[in-house]
CSV table of C-alpha atoms in Angstrom, one decimal:
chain,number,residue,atom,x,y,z
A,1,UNK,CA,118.8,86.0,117.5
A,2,UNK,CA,119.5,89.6,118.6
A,3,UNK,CA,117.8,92.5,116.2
A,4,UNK,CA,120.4,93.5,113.5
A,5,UNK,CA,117.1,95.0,111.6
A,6,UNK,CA,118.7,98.2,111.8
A,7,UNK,CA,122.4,100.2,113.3
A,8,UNK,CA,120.6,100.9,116.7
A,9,UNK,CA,120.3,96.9,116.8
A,10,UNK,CA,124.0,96.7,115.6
A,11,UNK,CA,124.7,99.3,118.4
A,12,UNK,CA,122.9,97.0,121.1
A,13,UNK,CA,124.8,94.3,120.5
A,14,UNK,CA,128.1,95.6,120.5
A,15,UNK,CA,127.3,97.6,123.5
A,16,UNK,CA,126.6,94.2,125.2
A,17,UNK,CA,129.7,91.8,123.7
A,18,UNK,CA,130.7,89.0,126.1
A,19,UNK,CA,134.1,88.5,126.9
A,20,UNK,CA,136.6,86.2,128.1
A,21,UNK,CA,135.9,83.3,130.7
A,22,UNK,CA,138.3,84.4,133.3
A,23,UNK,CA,138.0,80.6,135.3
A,24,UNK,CA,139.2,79.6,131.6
A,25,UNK,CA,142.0,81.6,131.1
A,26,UNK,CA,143.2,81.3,134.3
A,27,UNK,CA,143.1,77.5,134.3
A,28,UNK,CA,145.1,77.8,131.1
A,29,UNK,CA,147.6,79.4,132.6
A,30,UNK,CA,148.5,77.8,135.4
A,31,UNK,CA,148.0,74.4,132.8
A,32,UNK,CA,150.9,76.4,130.8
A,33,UNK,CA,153.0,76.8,133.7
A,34,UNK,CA,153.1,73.1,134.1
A,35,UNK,CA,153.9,71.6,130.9
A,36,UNK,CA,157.5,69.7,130.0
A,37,UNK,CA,159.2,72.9,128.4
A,38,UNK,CA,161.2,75.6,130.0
A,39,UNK,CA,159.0,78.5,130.3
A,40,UNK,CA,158.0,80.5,127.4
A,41,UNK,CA,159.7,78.3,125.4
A,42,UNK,CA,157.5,78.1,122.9
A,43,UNK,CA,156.7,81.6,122.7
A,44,UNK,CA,153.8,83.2,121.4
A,45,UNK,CA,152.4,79.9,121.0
A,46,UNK,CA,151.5,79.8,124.2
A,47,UNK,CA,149.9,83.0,124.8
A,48,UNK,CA,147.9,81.7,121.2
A,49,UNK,CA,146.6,78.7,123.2
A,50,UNK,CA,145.8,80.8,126.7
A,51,UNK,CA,144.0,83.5,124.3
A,52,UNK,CA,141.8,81.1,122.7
A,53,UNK,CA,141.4,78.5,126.2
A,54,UNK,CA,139.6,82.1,127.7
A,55,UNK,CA,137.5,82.1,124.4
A,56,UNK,CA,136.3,78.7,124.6
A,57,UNK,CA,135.4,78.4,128.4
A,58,UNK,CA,137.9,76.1,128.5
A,59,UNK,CA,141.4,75.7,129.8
A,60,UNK,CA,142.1,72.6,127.8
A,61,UNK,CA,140.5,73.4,124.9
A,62,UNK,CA,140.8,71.2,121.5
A,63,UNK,CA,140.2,72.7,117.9
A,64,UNK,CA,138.6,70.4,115.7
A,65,UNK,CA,135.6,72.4,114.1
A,66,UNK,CA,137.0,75.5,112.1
A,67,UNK,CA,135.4,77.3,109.4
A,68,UNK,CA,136.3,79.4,106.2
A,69,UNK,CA,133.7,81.2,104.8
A,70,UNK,CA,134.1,83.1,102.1
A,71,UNK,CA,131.5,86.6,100.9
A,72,UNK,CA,131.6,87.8,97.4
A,73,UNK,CA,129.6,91.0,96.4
A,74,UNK,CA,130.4,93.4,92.9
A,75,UNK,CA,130.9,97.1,93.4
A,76,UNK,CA,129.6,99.7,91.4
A,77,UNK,CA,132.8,101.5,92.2
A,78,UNK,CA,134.5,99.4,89.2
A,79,UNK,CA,132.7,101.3,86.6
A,80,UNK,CA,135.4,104.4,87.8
A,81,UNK,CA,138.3,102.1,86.4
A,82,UNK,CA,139.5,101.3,89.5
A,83,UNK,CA,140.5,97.4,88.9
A,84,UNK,CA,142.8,95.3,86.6
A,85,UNK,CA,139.8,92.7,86.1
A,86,UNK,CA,135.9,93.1,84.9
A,87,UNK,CA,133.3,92.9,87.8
A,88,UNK,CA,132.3,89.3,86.5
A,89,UNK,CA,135.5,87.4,87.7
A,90,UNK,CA,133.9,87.7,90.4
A,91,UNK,CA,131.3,84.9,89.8
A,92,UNK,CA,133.8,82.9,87.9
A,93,UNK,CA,135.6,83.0,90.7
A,94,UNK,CA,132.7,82.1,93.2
A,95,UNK,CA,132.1,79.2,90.6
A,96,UNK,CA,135.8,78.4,91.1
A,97,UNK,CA,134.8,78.1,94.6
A,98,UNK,CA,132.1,75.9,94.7
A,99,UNK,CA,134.1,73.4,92.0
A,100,UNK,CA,137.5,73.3,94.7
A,101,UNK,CA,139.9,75.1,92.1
A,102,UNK,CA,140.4,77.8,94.3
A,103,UNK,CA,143.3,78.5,96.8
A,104,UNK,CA,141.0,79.1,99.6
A,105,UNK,CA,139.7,75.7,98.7
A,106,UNK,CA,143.1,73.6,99.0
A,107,UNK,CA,144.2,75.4,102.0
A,108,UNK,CA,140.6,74.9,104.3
A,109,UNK,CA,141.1,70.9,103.5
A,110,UNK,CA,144.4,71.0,104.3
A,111,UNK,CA,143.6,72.2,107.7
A,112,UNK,CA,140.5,70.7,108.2
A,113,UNK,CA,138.2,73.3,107.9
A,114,UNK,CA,134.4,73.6,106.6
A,115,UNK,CA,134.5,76.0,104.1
A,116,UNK,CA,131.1,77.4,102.8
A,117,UNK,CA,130.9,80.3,99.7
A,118,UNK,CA,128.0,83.3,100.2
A,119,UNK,CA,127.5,85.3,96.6
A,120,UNK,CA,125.5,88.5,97.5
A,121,UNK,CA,123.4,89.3,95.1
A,122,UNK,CA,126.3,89.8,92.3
A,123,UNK,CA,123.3,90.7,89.2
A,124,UNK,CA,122.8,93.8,91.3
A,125,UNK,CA,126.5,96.2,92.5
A,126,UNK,CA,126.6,98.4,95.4
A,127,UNK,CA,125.9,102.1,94.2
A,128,UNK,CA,129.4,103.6,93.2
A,129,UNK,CA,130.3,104.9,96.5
A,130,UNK,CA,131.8,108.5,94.6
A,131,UNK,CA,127.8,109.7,94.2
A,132,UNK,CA,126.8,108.2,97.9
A,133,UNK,CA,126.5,105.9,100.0
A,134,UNK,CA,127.0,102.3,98.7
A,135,UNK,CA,124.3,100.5,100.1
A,136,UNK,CA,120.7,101.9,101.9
A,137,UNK,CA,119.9,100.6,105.1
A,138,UNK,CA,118.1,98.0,104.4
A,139,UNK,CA,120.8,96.1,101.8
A,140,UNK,CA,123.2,96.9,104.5
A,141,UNK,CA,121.1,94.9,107.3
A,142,UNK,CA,120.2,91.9,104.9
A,143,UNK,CA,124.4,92.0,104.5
A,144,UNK,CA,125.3,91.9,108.0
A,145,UNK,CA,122.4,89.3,108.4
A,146,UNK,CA,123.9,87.1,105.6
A,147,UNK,CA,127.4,87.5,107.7
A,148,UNK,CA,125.2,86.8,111.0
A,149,UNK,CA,123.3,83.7,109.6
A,150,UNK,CA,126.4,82.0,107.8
A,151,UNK,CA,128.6,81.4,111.1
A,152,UNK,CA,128.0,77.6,111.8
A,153,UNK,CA,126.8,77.9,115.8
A,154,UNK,CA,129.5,74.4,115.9
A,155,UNK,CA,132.4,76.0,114.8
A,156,UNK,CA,135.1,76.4,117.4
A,157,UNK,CA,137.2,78.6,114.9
A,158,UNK,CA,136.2,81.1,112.0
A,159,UNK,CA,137.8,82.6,109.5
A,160,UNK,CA,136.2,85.2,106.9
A,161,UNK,CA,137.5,85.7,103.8
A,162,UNK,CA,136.5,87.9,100.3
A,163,UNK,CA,135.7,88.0,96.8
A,164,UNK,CA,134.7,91.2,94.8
A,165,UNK,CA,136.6,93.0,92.0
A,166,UNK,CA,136.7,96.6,93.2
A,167,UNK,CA,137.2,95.7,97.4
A,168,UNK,CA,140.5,96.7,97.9
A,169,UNK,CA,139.3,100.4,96.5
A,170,UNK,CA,136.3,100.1,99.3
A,171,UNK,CA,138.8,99.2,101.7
A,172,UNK,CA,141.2,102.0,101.4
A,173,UNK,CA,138.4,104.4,101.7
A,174,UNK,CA,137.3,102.8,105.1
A,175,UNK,CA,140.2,102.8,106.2
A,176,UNK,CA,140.8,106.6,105.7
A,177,UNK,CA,137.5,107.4,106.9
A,178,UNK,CA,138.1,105.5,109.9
A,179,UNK,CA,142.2,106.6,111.0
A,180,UNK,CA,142.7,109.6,108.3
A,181,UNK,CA,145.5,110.4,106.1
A,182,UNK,CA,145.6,111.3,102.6
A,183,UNK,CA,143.7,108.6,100.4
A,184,UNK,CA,147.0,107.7,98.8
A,185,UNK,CA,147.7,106.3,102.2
A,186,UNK,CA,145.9,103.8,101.9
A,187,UNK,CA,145.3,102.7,98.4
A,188,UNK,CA,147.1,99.8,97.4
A,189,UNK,CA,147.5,97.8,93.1
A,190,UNK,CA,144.9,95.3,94.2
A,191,UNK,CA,144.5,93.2,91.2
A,192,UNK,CA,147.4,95.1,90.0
A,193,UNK,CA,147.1,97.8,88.4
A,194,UNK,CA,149.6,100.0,87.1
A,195,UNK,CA,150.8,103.5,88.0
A,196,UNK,CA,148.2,105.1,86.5
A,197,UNK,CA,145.3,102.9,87.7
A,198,UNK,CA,146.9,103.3,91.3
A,199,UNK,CA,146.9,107.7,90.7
A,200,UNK,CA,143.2,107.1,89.6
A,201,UNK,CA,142.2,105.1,92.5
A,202,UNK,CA,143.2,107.4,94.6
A,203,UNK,CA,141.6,110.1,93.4
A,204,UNK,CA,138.6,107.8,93.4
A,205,UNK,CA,138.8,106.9,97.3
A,206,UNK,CA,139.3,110.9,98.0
A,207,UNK,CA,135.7,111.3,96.1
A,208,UNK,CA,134.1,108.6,97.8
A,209,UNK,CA,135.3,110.1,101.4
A,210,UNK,CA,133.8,113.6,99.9
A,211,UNK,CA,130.8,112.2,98.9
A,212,UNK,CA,130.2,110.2,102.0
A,213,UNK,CA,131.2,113.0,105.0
A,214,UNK,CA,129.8,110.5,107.9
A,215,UNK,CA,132.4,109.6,110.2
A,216,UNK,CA,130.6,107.3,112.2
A,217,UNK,CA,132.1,104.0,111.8
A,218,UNK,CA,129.0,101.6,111.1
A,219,UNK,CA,128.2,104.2,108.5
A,220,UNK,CA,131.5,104.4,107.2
A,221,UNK,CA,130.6,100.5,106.9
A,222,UNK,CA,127.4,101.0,105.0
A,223,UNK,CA,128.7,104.2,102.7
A,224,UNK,CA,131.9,103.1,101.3
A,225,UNK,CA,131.6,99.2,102.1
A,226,UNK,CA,130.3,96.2,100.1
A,227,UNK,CA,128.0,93.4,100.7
A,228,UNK,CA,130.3,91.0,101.2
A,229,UNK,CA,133.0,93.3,103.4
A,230,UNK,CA,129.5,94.2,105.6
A,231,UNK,CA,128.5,90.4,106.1
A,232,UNK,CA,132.3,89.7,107.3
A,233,UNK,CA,131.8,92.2,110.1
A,234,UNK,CA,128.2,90.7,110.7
A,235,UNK,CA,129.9,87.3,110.6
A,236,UNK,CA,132.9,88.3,112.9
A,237,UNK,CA,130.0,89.7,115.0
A,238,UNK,CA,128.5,87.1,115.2
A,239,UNK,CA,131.6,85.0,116.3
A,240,UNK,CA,132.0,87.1,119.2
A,241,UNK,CA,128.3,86.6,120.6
A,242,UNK,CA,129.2,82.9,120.2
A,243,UNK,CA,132.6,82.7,121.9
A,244,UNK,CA,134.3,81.9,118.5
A,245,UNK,CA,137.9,83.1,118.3
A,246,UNK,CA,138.4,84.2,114.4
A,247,UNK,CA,141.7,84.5,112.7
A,248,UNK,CA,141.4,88.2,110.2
A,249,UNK,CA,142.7,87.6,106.5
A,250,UNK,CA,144.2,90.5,104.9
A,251,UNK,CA,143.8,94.2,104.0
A,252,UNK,CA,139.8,93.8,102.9
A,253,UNK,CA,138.7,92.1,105.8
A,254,UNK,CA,140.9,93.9,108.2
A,255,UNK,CA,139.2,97.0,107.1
A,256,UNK,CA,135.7,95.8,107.7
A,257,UNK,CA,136.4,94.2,111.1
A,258,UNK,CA,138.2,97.6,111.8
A,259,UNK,CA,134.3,99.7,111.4
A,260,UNK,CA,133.5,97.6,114.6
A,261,UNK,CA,136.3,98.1,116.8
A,262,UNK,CA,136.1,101.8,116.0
A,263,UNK,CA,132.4,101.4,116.8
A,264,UNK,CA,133.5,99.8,120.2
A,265,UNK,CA,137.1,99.5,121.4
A,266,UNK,CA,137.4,96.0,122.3
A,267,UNK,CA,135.2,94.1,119.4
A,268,UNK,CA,138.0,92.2,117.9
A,269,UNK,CA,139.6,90.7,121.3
A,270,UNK,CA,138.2,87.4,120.1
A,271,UNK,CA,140.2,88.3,117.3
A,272,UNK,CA,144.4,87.6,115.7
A,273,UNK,CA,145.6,88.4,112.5
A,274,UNK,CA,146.9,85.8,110.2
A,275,UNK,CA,148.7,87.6,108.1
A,276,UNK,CA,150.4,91.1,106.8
A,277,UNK,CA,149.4,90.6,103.1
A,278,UNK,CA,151.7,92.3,101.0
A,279,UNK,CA,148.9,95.2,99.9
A,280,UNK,CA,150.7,98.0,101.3
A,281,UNK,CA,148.3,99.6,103.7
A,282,UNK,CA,147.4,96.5,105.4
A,283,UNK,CA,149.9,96.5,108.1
A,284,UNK,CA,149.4,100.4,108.7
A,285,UNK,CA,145.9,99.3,109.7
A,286,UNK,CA,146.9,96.1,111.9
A,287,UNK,CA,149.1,98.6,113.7
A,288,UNK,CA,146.2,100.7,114.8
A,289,UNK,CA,144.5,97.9,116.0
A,290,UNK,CA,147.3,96.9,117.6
A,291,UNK,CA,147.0,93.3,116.2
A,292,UNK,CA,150.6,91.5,115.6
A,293,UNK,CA,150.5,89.2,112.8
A,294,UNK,CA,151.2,85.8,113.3
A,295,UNK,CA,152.5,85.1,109.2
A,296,UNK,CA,154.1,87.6,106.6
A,297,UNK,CA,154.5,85.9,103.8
A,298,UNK,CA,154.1,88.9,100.9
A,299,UNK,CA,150.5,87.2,99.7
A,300,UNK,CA,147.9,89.2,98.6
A,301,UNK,CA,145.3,86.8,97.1
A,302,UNK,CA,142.1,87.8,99.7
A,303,UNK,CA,139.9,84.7,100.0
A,304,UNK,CA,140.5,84.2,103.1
A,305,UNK,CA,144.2,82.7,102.1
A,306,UNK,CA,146.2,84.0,104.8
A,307,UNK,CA,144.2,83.5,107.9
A,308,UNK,CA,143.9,79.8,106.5
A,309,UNK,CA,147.4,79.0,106.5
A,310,UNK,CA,147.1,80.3,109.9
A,311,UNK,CA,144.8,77.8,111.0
A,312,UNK,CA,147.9,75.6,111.4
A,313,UNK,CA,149.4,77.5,113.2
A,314,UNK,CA,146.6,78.0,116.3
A,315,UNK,CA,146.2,74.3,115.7
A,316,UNK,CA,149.5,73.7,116.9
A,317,UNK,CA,149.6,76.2,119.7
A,318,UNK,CA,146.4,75.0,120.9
A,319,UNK,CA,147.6,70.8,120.8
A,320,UNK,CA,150.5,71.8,122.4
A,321,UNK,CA,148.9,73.2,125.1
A,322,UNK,CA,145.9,70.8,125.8
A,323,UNK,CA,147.6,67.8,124.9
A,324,UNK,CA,152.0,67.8,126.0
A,325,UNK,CA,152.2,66.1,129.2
A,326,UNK,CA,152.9,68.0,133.0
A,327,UNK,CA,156.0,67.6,134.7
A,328,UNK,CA,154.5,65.6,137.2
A,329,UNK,CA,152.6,63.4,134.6
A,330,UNK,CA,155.8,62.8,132.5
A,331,UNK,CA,157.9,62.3,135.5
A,332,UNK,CA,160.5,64.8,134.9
A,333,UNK,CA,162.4,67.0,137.2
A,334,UNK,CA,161.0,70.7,136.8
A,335,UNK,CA,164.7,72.1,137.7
């Protein structure tokens, strides 16, 4: 396992990311250009299945294995106001989780996917991000090795999803850290709070940004993230070293796979978005990654939600691909 110990181990390995199999994706094309449709008929399905044939090593690639896994951490943020909800819903909800009564939960089984629940040490928040940083060094390596460690080496598909009453505020301030603007920008209801609670989170993220001046984006990561948005980018990490193509969920986990692309342009290509959730900012930060989404369905539940339903999707686009017949095998006329 490479050393995430510390950022200068973070910094090796992104330095070092492997990238697509070439012989794969070439493969897949010419497969593409063969199959009993007209071509491009089907669209951005088939530049889905070609993306994630060059992924897998494989030009006829199946997807049988995906996994949801979803990180819940508590902020210390929350004690500024900043939520609708108390910090413990979020380890009702993680006990949710684990019992099935969760969203997250019906949509992974509907698509066939593993899903496995992480709770990061919820007795004990991140620091409230408005005096420092959120997390020292060392929480913020044992969270990007919780991400790291949780990935299931089998998987041929991940998807990351959240839980943690106060994230949406860590979020926004990323997010301006990383691309600028005004903090109102970028802060979003979350939970739903009302005019007020949206004025006072704002004011909240432009506190945090002063109190945590680094611009470096792993830092950003470590000052104004949380555990579980640091072990999604350690997991998403992860994914890449393995040759895992991941679906993003919404605005939270968009925002902590955002700290590695700005760390190093071309971290997420092993990466689509599911989703534009309906939290405002989100699609202002898919735009600068220049990630189209495949689904925009105005949800906003986190979880992981969004790039689960998406699973179907790249399910399709992928059995379409590696299992419609050839002209030549179906015995009809190309035209």
């Amino acid at each position: 396992m490479p050393d995430i110990k510390n950022t200068a181990g973070l910094r090796d390995i992104l330095a070092n990311l492997p990238v697509q199999n070439a012989k794969a994706k070439t493969g897949a094309v010419t497969r593409n250009s063969q199959l009993t449709k007209p071509p491009a008929a089907l669209g951005r399905l088939e530049d889905l299945a070609i993306w994630y044939a060059g992924w897998r090593g494989d030009p006829r690639p199946g997807l049988e294995n995906p996994q949801v896994i979803v990180f819940a951490g508590n902020h210390g943020v929350t004690a500024q106001g900043v939520s609708a909800f108390p910090a413990e819903v979020t380890a009702q909800m993680v006990a949710n989780f684990q019992g099935g009564g969760a969203a997250i939960n019906q949509l992974a089984q509907t698509f066939g996917a593993k899903m496995d629940v992480h709770a990061l040490q919820l007795d004990t928040p991140t620091r409230d991000f408005t005096t420092g940083p959120a997390l020292s060094q060392d929480e913020f390596s044992a969270a990007l090795n919780a991400g790291w460690n949780a990935v299931d080496a089998g998987a041929d598909l991940l998807v990351t999803g959240e839980m943690g009453i106060g994230n949406t505020t860590s979020a926004a301030a990323i997010s301006a850290a990383l691309f600028g603007g005004q903090a109102s920008d970028w802060t979003g209801r979350g939970t739903g709070v009302d005019d007020a609670g949206l004025a006072l989170k704002a004011q909240v993220v432009t506190a945090g940004l002063a109190a945590n001046p680094d611009r470096d984006p792993l830092e950003i990561l470590r000052c104004l993230g949380g555990r579980e948005l640091v072990a999604m980018a350690g997991a998403i990490l992860r994914a890449r070293v393995a040759h895992i193509p991941v679906i993003l969920d919404g605005f939270i986990c968009t925002a902590a796979a955002a700290t590695l692309e700005c760390a190093q342009a071309g971290a997420l290509d092993h990466c689509v978005a599911g989703h534009v959730s309906a939290e405002a900012a989100h699609g202002r930060l898919l735009e600068q990654l220049n990630k189209d989404p495949l689904l925009s369905l105005g949800m906003r539940l986190g979880e992981g939600s969004g790039a689960a339903l998406a699973i179907g999707i790249l399910k399709g686009a992928v059995a379409c691909h590696s299992n419609m017949a050839s002209f030549a095998e179906a015995g009809v006329s190309e035209g």
